[in-house]
Amino acid sequence: MMPWLLSGLGLLILLLAGDALVKGAVNLSLRLGVPALIVSLTIVAFGTSAPELLISIQAVLEGAPGLALGNVVGSNTANILLVLGVPAILAAMHTSECNTRKTYNFMIVASLLFIGLAYRGVFDWIAGIILLVAVAFVLGDAFRDAHQHRQACKGDDDEEPEGADPDMPGWRIAVFLVLGLIGLPLGADLLVDNATIIARQYGVSDTVIGLTLVAIGTSLPELATTTMAALRRQADVALGNVIGSNMFNLLAIIGIASLVGPIPVDPEFLRFDLWVMLGASLLLAVFVYGKVNITRGWGILLAALYAGYMLLLLS
């Protein structure tokens, strides 16, 4: 009974932490005078990618580098199909109003760079430095955009985003951000560990657990944050979180992990999984360039595609 209770507690922590992070991000963007999209592409994205970072470094240190690569590639696919699909079923996201073309282009370039480096057969320190230089460029561009936005909007009375409180003190914003950034990996770890115990009690193999619970589990912070953002009608935070998290996964997490130790590339990744990840990423072009909202119908389709991918992996 205890693993079930702890799993439920982990899920509750995830939802509360996701709500806190969205509140903190929206109010921080209001306080700094920058779009919520930029905050979600940096602070929120890095925070929700914390589980992938911890698991990838631990996997390399423990002599299981393949888990690090599988975790990132699987999480990126889950971020798009599952993390955007499930919240859209609950509440349509008005992504047609989001200006994410440049950051989306960065994500596609990051994906192609990652795949190109994967064909070297190993992510070593050379690949790691290349990836970290790329993430430094992306962050520099984001902060440059933030500065330009602040200069352009001085004196303007822009409409405040929903969930923003112009009178919220700085310490409360900091508390929301800290609770969210700490609570998300904590809740994910609690849920994944106890769900694994439950799965083993029912005779599910470690392979199946790794392919499903680890990839999905490390995407739970993104799922919790995106769900709360969708319910709060913060489509820019939802979409920015997914795009930012995917870039951090490819560039920062594998970049850092490959400096800890070499990560060999399984040929199966080159034949199938990397291309599924790229295909899912290209699917986002419909919403980014087509200015299409992610409605319930799209949410069902995205979630169904992810379910189909899981069935192919497990067949």
C-alpha positions as semicolon CSV with decimal commas, in nm:
position;residue;x (nm);y (nm);z (nm)
1;M;0,000;0,000;0,000
2;M;0,287;0,241;0,080
3;P;0,423;0,258;-0,282
4;W;0,072;0,352;-0,401
5;L;0,045;0,628;-0,139
6;L;0,395;0,760;-0,220
7;S;0,315;0,754;-0,593
8;G;0,004;0,961;-0,524
9;L;0,210;1,199;-0,310
10;G;0,465;1,235;-0,591
11;L;0,188;1,320;-0,838
12;L;0,043;1,578;-0,598
13;I;0,386;1,739;-0,547
14;L;0,431;1,753;-0,926
15;L;0,101;1,933;-0,980
16;L;0,158;2,182;-0,696
17;A;0,518;2,247;-0,803
18;G;0,411;2,292;-1,165
19;D;0,148;2,545;-1,059
20;A;0,404;2,730;-0,843
21;L;0,659;2,742;-1,125
22;V;0,404;2,882;-1,372
23;K;0,293;3,148;-1,120
24;G;0,653;3,241;-1,048
25;A;0,749;3,253;-1,417
26;V;0,453;3,467;-1,520
27;N;0,505;3,716;-1,238
28;L;0,881;3,722;-1,294
29;S;0,821;3,809;-1,661
30;L;0,590;4,092;-1,548
31;R;0,844;4,216;-1,293
32;L;1,137;4,206;-1,541
33;G;0,933;4,349;-1,826
34;V;1,008;4,058;-2,060
35;P;0,770;3,817;-2,236
36;A;0,664;3,508;-2,038
37;L;0,789;3,307;-2,339
38;I;1,151;3,411;-2,273
39;V;1,124;3,320;-1,902
40;S;0,974;2,982;-1,993
41;L;1,252;2,920;-2,247
42;T;1,519;2,973;-1,981
43;I;1,429;2,941;-1,610
44;V;1,125;2,715;-1,653
45;A;1,287;2,497;-1,920
46;F;1,606;2,447;-1,720
47;G;1,409;2,367;-1,404
48;T;1,187;2,108;-1,569
49;S;1,493;1,947;-1,733
50;A;1,660;1,887;-1,394
51;P;1,553;1,517;-1,373
52;E;1,704;1,442;-1,716
53;L;2,030;1,609;-1,610
54;L;2,055;1,417;-1,282
55;I;1,969;1,082;-1,440
56;S;2,206;1,131;-1,735
57;I;2,506;1,222;-1,516
58;Q;2,430;0,936;-1,277
59;A;2,397;0,692;-1,568
60;V;2,740;0,790;-1,708
61;L;2,906;0,769;-1,365
62;E;2,755;0,424;-1,302
63;G;2,873;0,283;-1,635
64;A;2,536;0,289;-1,813
65;P;2,585;0,576;-2,064
66;G;2,325;0,431;-2,302
67;L;2,059;0,518;-2,046
68;A;2,164;0,884;-2,063
69;L;2,113;0,900;-2,439
70;G;1,789;0,701;-2,430
71;N;1,658;0,920;-2,150
72;V;1,713;1,242;-2,348
73;V;1,589;1,116;-2,685
74;G;1,286;0,947;-2,528
75;S;1,206;1,253;-2,316
76;N;1,221;1,487;-2,616
77;T;0,973;1,272;-2,805
78;A;0,751;1,253;-2,497
79;N;0,775;1,631;-2,445
80;I;0,614;1,701;-2,781
81;L;0,365;1,417;-2,823
82;L;0,268;1,350;-2,461
83;V;0,343;1,676;-2,280
84;L;0,157;1,887;-2,537
85;G;-0,105;1,624;-2,615
86;V;-0,243;1,547;-2,269
87;P;-0,287;1,910;-2,152
88;A;-0,457;1,997;-2,484
89;I;-0,717;1,727;-2,414
90;L;-0,795;1,904;-2,085
91;A;-0,783;2,262;-2,217
92;A;-0,714;2,387;-2,569
93;M;-0,394;2,592;-2,598
94;H;-0,411;2,908;-2,808
95;T;-0,065;2,864;-2,955
96;S;-0,163;3,063;-3,266
97;E;-0,101;3,376;-3,058
98;C;0,256;3,271;-2,963
99;N;0,556;3,410;-3,150
100;T;0,790;3,110;-3,126
101;R;0,929;3,086;-3,479
102;K;1,288;3,182;-3,396
103;T;1,314;2,959;-3,088
104;Y;1,149;2,674;-3,279
105;N;1,408;2,714;-3,556
106;F;1,680;2,695;-3,290
107;M;1,528;2,369;-3,163
108;I;1,528;2,216;-3,513
109;V;1,890;2,324;-3,570
110;A;1,982;2,179;-3,228
111;S;1,812;1,850;-3,324
112;L;2,002;1,832;-3,656
113;L;2,331;1,918;-3,483
114;F;2,265;1,646;-3,225
115;I;2,186;1,386;-3,494
116;G;2,495;1,489;-3,692
117;L;2,718;1,444;-3,386
118;A;2,549;1,111;-3,311
119;Y;2,676;0,976;-3,645
120;R;3,030;1,010;-3,506
121;G;2,937;0,704;-3,299
122;V;3,005;0,861;-2,960
123;F;2,936;1,178;-2,766
124;D;3,280;1,258;-2,627
125;W;3,430;1,578;-2,483
126;I;3,462;1,730;-2,831
127;A;3,089;1,683;-2,897
128;G;3,017;1,806;-2,545
129;I;3,200;2,135;-2,600
130;I;3,023;2,187;-2,935
131;L;2,683;2,131;-2,770
132;L;2,760;2,362;-2,477
133;V;2,879;2,639;-2,711
134;A;2,548;2,605;-2,896
135;V;2,342;2,632;-2,575
136;A;2,547;2,937;-2,472
137;F;2,456;3,100;-2,804
138;V;2,084;3,022;-2,753
139;L;2,086;3,165;-2,399
140;G;2,275;3,473;-2,514
141;D;2,016;3,533;-2,785
142;A;1,731;3,491;-2,535
143;F;1,881;3,746;-2,295
144;R;1,947;3,985;-2,585
145;D;1,580;3,957;-2,686
146;A;1,477;4,019;-2,326
147;H;1,688;4,336;-2,310
148;Q;1,548;4,465;-2,640
149;H;1,192;4,395;-2,526
150;R;1,245;4,587;-2,203
151;Q;1,384;4,885;-2,392
152;A;1,100;4,881;-2,645
153;C;0,826;4,853;-2,382
154;K;0,943;5,124;-2,142
155;G;0,645;5,337;-2,053
156;D;0,395;5,107;-2,224
157;D;0,095;4,979;-2,033
158;D;0,074;4,630;-2,177
159;E;-0,213;4,407;-2,084
160;E;-0,111;4,190;-1,794
161;P;-0,104;3,815;-1,859
162;E;-0,360;3,601;-1,678
163;G;-0,232;3,489;-1,339
164;A;0,000;3,789;-1,304
165;D;-0,014;4,006;-0,995
166;P;0,166;4,342;-1,042
167;D;0,169;4,389;-0,663
168;M;0,329;4,053;-0,584
169;P;0,650;4,117;-0,383
170;G;0,981;3,987;-0,515
171;W;1,031;3,745;-0,225
172;R;0,701;3,570;-0,304
173;I;0,797;3,534;-0,671
174;A;1,128;3,382;-0,557
175;V;0,944;3,141;-0,324
176;F;0,717;3,024;-0,609
177;L;1,017;2,967;-0,837
178;V;1,222;2,784;-0,572
179;L;0,927;2,563;-0,470
180;G;0,862;2,479;-0,833
181;L;1,226;2,408;-0,922
182;I;1,277;2,190;-0,612
183;G;0,935;2,025;-0,611
184;L;0,934;1,911;-0,975
185;P;1,239;1,678;-0,962
186;L;1,141;1,568;-0,610
187;G;0,789;1,474;-0,716
188;A;0,911;1,304;-1,034
189;D;1,170;1,100;-0,842
190;L;0,912;0,996;-0,581
191;L;0,658;0,893;-0,844
192;V;0,904;0,706;-1,071
193;D;1,073;0,516;-0,785
194;N;0,746;0,395;-0,637
195;A;0,583;0,326;-0,972
196;T;0,887;0,108;-1,049
197;I;0,834;-0,085;-0,724
198;I;0,468;-0,139;-0,815
199;A;0,560;-0,252;-1,168
200;R;0,811;-0,506;-1,035
201;Q;0,551;-0,640;-0,795
202;Y;0,338;-0,719;-1,100
203;G;0,627;-0,889;-1,281
204;V;0,705;-0,612;-1,533
205;S;1,066;-0,642;-1,660
206;D;1,336;-0,381;-1,602
207;T;1,357;-0,324;-1,978
208;V;0,992;-0,231;-2,005
209;I;1,021;-0,014;-1,694
210;G;1,319;0,171;-1,843
211;L;1,154;0,228;-2,181
212;T;0,834;0,361;-2,028
213;L;0,867;0,487;-1,671
214;V;1,212;0,647;-1,702
215;A;1,139;0,837;-2,025
216;I;0,789;0,939;-1,916
217;G;0,893;0,997;-1,556
218;T;1,162;1,250;-1,647
219;S;0,905;1,430;-1,864
220;L;0,658;1,459;-1,574
221;P;0,787;1,803;-1,465
222;E;0,726;1,934;-1,818
223;L;0,385;1,765;-1,820
224;A;0,286;1,914;-1,484
225;T;0,408;2,262;-1,581
226;T;0,243;2,251;-1,926
227;T;-0,085;2,122;-1,782
228;M;-0,104;2,404;-1,528
229;A;-0,002;2,656;-1,797
230;A;-0,279;2,528;-2,026
231;L;-0,539;2,546;-1,748
232;R;-0,424;2,901;-1,669
233;R;-0,443;2,992;-2,041
234;Q;-0,069;3,054;-2,058
235;A;-0,002;2,896;-2,399
236;D;0,328;3,085;-2,433
237;V;0,458;2,927;-2,111
238;A;0,337;2,582;-2,223
239;L;0,494;2,593;-2,569
240;G;0,807;2,776;-2,451
241;N;0,857;2,514;-2,178
242;V;0,852;2,227;-2,430
243;I;1,076;2,397;-2,688
244;G;1,319;2,519;-2,422
245;S;1,332;2,184;-2,243
246;N;1,405;1,999;-2,567
247;M;1,692;2,235;-2,648
248;F;1,832;2,200;-2,296
249;N;1,805;1,820;-2,318
250;L;1,996;1,800;-2,647
251;L;2,255;2,072;-2,590
252;A;2,310;2,120;-2,217
253;I;2,234;1,778;-2,067
254;I;2,417;1,560;-2,319
255;G;2,684;1,832;-2,342
256;I;2,751;1,815;-1,966
257;A;2,710;1,437;-1,944
258;S;2,958;1,378;-2,228
259;L;3,219;1,577;-2,035
260;V;3,170;1,338;-1,742
261;G;3,236;1,038;-1,967
262;P;3,195;0,920;-2,330
263;I;2,843;0,821;-2,438
264;P;2,845;0,560;-2,719
265;V;2,556;0,575;-2,966
266;D;2,357;0,254;-3,013
267;P;2,304;0,191;-3,389
268;E;1,932;0,146;-3,317
269;F;1,912;0,514;-3,222
270;L;2,049;0,608;-3,566
271;R;1,801;0,378;-3,742
272;F;1,482;0,467;-3,556
273;D;1,462;0,669;-3,233
274;L;1,648;0,983;-3,344
275;W;1,428;1,010;-3,652
276;V;1,111;0,967;-3,446
277;M;1,234;1,252;-3,226
278;L;1,304;1,470;-3,531
279;G;0,967;1,381;-3,686
280;A;0,786;1,482;-3,367
281;S;0,983;1,808;-3,362
282;L;0,892;1,884;-3,725
283;L;0,526;1,820;-3,641
284;L;0,535;2,131;-3,421
285;A;0,575;2,339;-3,738
286;V;0,200;2,305;-3,789
287;F;0,139;2,507;-3,472
288;V;0,438;2,741;-3,499
289;Y;0,420;2,836;-3,868
290;G;0,058;2,744;-3,940
291;K;-0,065;2,950;-3,642
292;V;-0,291;2,659;-3,545
293;N;-0,424;2,618;-3,191
294;I;-0,356;2,286;-3,014
295;T;-0,719;2,185;-2,969
296;R;-0,859;1,873;-2,804
297;G;-0,856;1,692;-3,139
298;W;-0,487;1,768;-3,187
299;G;-0,423;1,665;-2,828
300;I;-0,582;1,326;-2,886
301;L;-0,379;1,280;-3,207
302;L;-0,050;1,368;-3,039
303;A;-0,119;1,139;-2,743
304;A;-0,222;0,857;-2,981
305;L;0,103;0,896;-3,179
306;Y;0,300;0,863;-2,856
307;A;0,102;0,554;-2,757
308;G;0,180;0,406;-3,099
309;Y;0,550;0,480;-3,052
310;M;0,545;0,305;-2,714
311;L;0,376;-0,001;-2,869
312;L;0,645;-0,016;-3,141
313;L;0,920;0,000;-2,878
314;L;0,766;-0,274;-2,670
315;S;0,665;-0,506;-2,955
